[in-house]
Coordinates of N, CA, C and O in Angstrom, one line a residue:
X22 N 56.8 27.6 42.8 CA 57.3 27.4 44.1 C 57.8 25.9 44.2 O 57.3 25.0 43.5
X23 N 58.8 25.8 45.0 CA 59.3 24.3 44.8 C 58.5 23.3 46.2 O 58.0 23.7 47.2
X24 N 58.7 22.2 45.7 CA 58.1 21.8 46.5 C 59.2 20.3 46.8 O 60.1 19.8 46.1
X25 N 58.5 19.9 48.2 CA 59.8 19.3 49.0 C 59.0 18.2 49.5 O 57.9 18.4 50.0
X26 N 59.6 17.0 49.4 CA 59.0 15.7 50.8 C 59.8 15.6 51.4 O 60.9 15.7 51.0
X27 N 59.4 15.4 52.8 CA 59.8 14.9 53.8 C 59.7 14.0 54.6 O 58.7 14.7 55.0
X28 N 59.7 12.9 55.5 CA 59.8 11.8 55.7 C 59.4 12.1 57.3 O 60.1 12.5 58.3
X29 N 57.6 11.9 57.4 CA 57.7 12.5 58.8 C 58.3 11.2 60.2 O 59.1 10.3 59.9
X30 N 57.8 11.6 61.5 CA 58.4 10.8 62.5 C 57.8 9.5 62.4 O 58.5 8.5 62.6
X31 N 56.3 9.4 62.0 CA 55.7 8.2 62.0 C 55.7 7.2 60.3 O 54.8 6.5 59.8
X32 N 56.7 7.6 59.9 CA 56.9 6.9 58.8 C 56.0 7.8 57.3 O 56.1 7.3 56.2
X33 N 55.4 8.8 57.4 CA 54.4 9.0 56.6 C 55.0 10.2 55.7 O 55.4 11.1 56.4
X34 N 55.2 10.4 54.1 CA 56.0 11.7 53.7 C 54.7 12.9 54.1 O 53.6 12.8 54.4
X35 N 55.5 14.1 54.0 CA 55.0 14.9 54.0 C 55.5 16.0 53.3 O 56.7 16.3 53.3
X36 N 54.7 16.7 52.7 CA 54.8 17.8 51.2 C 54.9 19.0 51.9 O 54.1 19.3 52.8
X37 N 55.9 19.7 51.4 CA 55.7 21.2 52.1 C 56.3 21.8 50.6 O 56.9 21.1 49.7
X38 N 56.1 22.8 50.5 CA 56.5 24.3 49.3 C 57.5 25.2 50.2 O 57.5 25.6 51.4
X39 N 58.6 25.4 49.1 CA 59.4 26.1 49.6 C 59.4 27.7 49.7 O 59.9 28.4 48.8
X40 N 58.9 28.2 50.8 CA 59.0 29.9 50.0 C 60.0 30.4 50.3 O 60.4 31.1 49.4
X41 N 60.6 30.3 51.1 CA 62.4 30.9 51.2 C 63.2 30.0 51.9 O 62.7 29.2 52.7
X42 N 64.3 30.2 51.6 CA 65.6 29.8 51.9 C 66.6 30.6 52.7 O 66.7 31.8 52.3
X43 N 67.2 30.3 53.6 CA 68.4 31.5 54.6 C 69.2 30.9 55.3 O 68.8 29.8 55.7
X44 N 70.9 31.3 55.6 CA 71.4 30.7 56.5 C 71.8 31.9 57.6 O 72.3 33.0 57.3
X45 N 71.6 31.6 58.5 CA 71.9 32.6 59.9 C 72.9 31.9 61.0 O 72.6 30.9 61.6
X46 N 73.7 32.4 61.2 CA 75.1 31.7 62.2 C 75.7 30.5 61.6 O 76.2 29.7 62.3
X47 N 75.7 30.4 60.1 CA 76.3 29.2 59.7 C 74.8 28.2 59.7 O 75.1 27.1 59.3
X48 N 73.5 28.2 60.1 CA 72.6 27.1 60.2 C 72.0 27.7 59.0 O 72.0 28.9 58.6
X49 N 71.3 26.6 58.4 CA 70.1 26.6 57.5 C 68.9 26.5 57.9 O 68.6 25.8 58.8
X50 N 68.0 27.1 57.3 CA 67.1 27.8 57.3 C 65.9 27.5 56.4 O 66.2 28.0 55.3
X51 N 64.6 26.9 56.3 CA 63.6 27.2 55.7 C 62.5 27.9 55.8 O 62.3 28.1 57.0
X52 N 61.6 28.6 55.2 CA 60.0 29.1 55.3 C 60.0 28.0 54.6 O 60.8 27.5 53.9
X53 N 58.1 27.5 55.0 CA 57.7 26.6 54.1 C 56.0 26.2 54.6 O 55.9 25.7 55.8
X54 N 55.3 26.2 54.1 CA 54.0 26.1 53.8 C 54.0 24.4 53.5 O 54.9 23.7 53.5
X55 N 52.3 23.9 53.4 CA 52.0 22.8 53.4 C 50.7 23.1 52.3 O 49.8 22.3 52.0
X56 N 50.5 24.2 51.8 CA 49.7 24.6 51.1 C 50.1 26.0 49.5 O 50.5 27.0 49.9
X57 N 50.0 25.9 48.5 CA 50.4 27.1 47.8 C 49.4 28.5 48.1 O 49.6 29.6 47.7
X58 N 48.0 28.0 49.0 CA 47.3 29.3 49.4 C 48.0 30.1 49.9 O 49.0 29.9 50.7
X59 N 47.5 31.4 49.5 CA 48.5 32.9 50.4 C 48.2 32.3 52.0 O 49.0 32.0 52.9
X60 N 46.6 32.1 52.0 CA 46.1 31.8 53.4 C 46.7 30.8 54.8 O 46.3 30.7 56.0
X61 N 47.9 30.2 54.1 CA 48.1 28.8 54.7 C 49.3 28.9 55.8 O 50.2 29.7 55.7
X62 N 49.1 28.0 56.7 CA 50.0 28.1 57.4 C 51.1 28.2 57.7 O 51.4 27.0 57.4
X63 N 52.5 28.8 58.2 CA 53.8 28.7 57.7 C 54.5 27.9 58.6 O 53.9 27.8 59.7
X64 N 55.6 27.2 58.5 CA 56.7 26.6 59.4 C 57.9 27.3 58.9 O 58.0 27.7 57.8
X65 N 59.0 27.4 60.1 CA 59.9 27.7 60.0 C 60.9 26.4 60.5 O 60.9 26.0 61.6
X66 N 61.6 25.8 59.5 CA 62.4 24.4 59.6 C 64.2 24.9 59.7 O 64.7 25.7 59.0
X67 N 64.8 24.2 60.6 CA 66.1 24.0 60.7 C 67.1 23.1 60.5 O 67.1 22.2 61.3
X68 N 67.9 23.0 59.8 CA 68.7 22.1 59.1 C 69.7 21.6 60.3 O 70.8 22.2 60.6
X69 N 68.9 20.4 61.1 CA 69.6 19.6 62.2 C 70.5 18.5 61.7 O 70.8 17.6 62.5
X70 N 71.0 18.7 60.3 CA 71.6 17.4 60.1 C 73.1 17.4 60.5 O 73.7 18.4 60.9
X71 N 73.7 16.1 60.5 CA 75.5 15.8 60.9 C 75.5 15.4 59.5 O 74.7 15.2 58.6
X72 N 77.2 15.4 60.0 CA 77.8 15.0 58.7 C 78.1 13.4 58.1 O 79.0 13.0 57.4
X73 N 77.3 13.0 58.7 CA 77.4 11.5 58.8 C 76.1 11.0 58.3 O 75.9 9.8 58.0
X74 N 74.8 12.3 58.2 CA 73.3 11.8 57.6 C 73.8 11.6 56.4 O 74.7 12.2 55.9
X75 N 72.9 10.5 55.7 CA 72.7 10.9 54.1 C 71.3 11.7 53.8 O 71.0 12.1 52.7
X76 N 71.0 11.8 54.3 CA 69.8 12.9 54.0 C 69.9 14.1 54.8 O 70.5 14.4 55.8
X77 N 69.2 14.8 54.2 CA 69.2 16.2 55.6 C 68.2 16.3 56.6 O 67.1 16.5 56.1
X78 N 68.2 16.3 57.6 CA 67.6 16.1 58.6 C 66.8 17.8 59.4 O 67.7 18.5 60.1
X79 N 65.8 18.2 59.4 CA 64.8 19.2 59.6 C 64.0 19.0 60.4 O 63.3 18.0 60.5
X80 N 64.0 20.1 61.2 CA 63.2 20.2 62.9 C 62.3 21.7 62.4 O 62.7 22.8 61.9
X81 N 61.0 21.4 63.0 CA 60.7 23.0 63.0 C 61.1 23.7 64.4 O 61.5 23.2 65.4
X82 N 61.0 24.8 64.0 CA 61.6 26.0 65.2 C 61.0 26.0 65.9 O 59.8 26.4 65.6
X83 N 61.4 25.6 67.4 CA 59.6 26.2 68.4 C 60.4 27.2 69.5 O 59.8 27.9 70.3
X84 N 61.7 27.1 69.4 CA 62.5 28.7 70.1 C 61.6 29.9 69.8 O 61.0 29.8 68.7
X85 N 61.5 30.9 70.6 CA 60.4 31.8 70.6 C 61.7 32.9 70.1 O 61.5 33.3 69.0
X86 N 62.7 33.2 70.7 CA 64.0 33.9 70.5 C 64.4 33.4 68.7 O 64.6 34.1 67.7
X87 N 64.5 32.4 68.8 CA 65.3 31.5 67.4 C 64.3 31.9 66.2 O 64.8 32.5 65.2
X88 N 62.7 31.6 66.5 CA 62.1 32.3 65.6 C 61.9 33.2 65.4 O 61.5 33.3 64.3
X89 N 62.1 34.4 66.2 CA 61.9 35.8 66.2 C 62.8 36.2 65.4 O 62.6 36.9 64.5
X90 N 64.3 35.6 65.8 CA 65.3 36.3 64.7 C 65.5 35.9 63.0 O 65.8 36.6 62.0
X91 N 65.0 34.2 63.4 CA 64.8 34.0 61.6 C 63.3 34.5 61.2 O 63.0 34.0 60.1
X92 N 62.6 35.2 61.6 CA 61.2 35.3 61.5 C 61.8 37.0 60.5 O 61.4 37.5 59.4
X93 N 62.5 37.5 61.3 CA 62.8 38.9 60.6 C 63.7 39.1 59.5 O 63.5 39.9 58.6
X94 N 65.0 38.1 59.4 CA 65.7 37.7 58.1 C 64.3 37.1 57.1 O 63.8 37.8 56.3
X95 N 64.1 36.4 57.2 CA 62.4 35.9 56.1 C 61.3 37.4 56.0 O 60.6 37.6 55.0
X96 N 61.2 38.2 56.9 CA 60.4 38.9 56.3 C 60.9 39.9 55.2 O 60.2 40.2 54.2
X97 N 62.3 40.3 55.5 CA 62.9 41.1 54.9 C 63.1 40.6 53.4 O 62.9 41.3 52.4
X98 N 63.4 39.3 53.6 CA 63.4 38.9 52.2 C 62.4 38.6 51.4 O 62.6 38.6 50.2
X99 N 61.2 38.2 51.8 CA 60.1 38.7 51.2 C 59.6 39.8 51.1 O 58.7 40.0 50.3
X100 N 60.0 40.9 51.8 CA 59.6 42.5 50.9 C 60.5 42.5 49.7 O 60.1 43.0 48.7
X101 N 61.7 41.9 49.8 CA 62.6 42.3 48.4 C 62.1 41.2 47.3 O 63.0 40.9 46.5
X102 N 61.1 40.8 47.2 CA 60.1 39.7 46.3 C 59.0 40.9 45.7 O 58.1 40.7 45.0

C-alpha cells in the first residue's frame, strides 16, 4: 500500500496509506486510511488544488451527498480487488 505525507493545518505531517484512487466530474479523489489495519478508520480526500499550487492541495469530504457518491465509485472498486 502506498503511503503519503501530508502537511497538516498546524504545521505537523501527517501519514495516510493510499487504498484507492478515482476521478469523478473531472475532480480527484482519494480513499485513505492513517493505519494499514483492516480495522482503521477511512477518509475520503479531494484534490482542492489550482493551477498555480506547487503542491497538491487535499480537503476531506464532509458533503453527505459528495460522499455518498464517491463512497459508491470506492466501493465498487474495491469488490473488483
Amino acid at each position: 500500500m502506498e503511503k503519503i505525507k501530508f502537511a497538516g493545518e498546524n504545521g505537523d505531517d501527517i501519514e495516510f496509506y493510499v487504498i484507492e484512487k478515482t476521478t469523478l466530474g473531472g475532480v480527484d479523489y482519494m480513499l485513505v486510511t492513517e493505519s494499514a489495519d483492516e480495522d482503521a478508520e477511512a477518509y475520503v480526500l479531494k484534490d482542492v488544488s489550482k493551477t498555480e499550487d506547487a503542491e497538491g492541495v487535499y480537503e476531506i469530504v464532509e458533503d453527505e451527498t459528495e460522499l455518498s457518491a464517491v463512497g459508491q465509485v470506492f466501493a465498487s472498486l474495491l469488490d473488483d480487488i
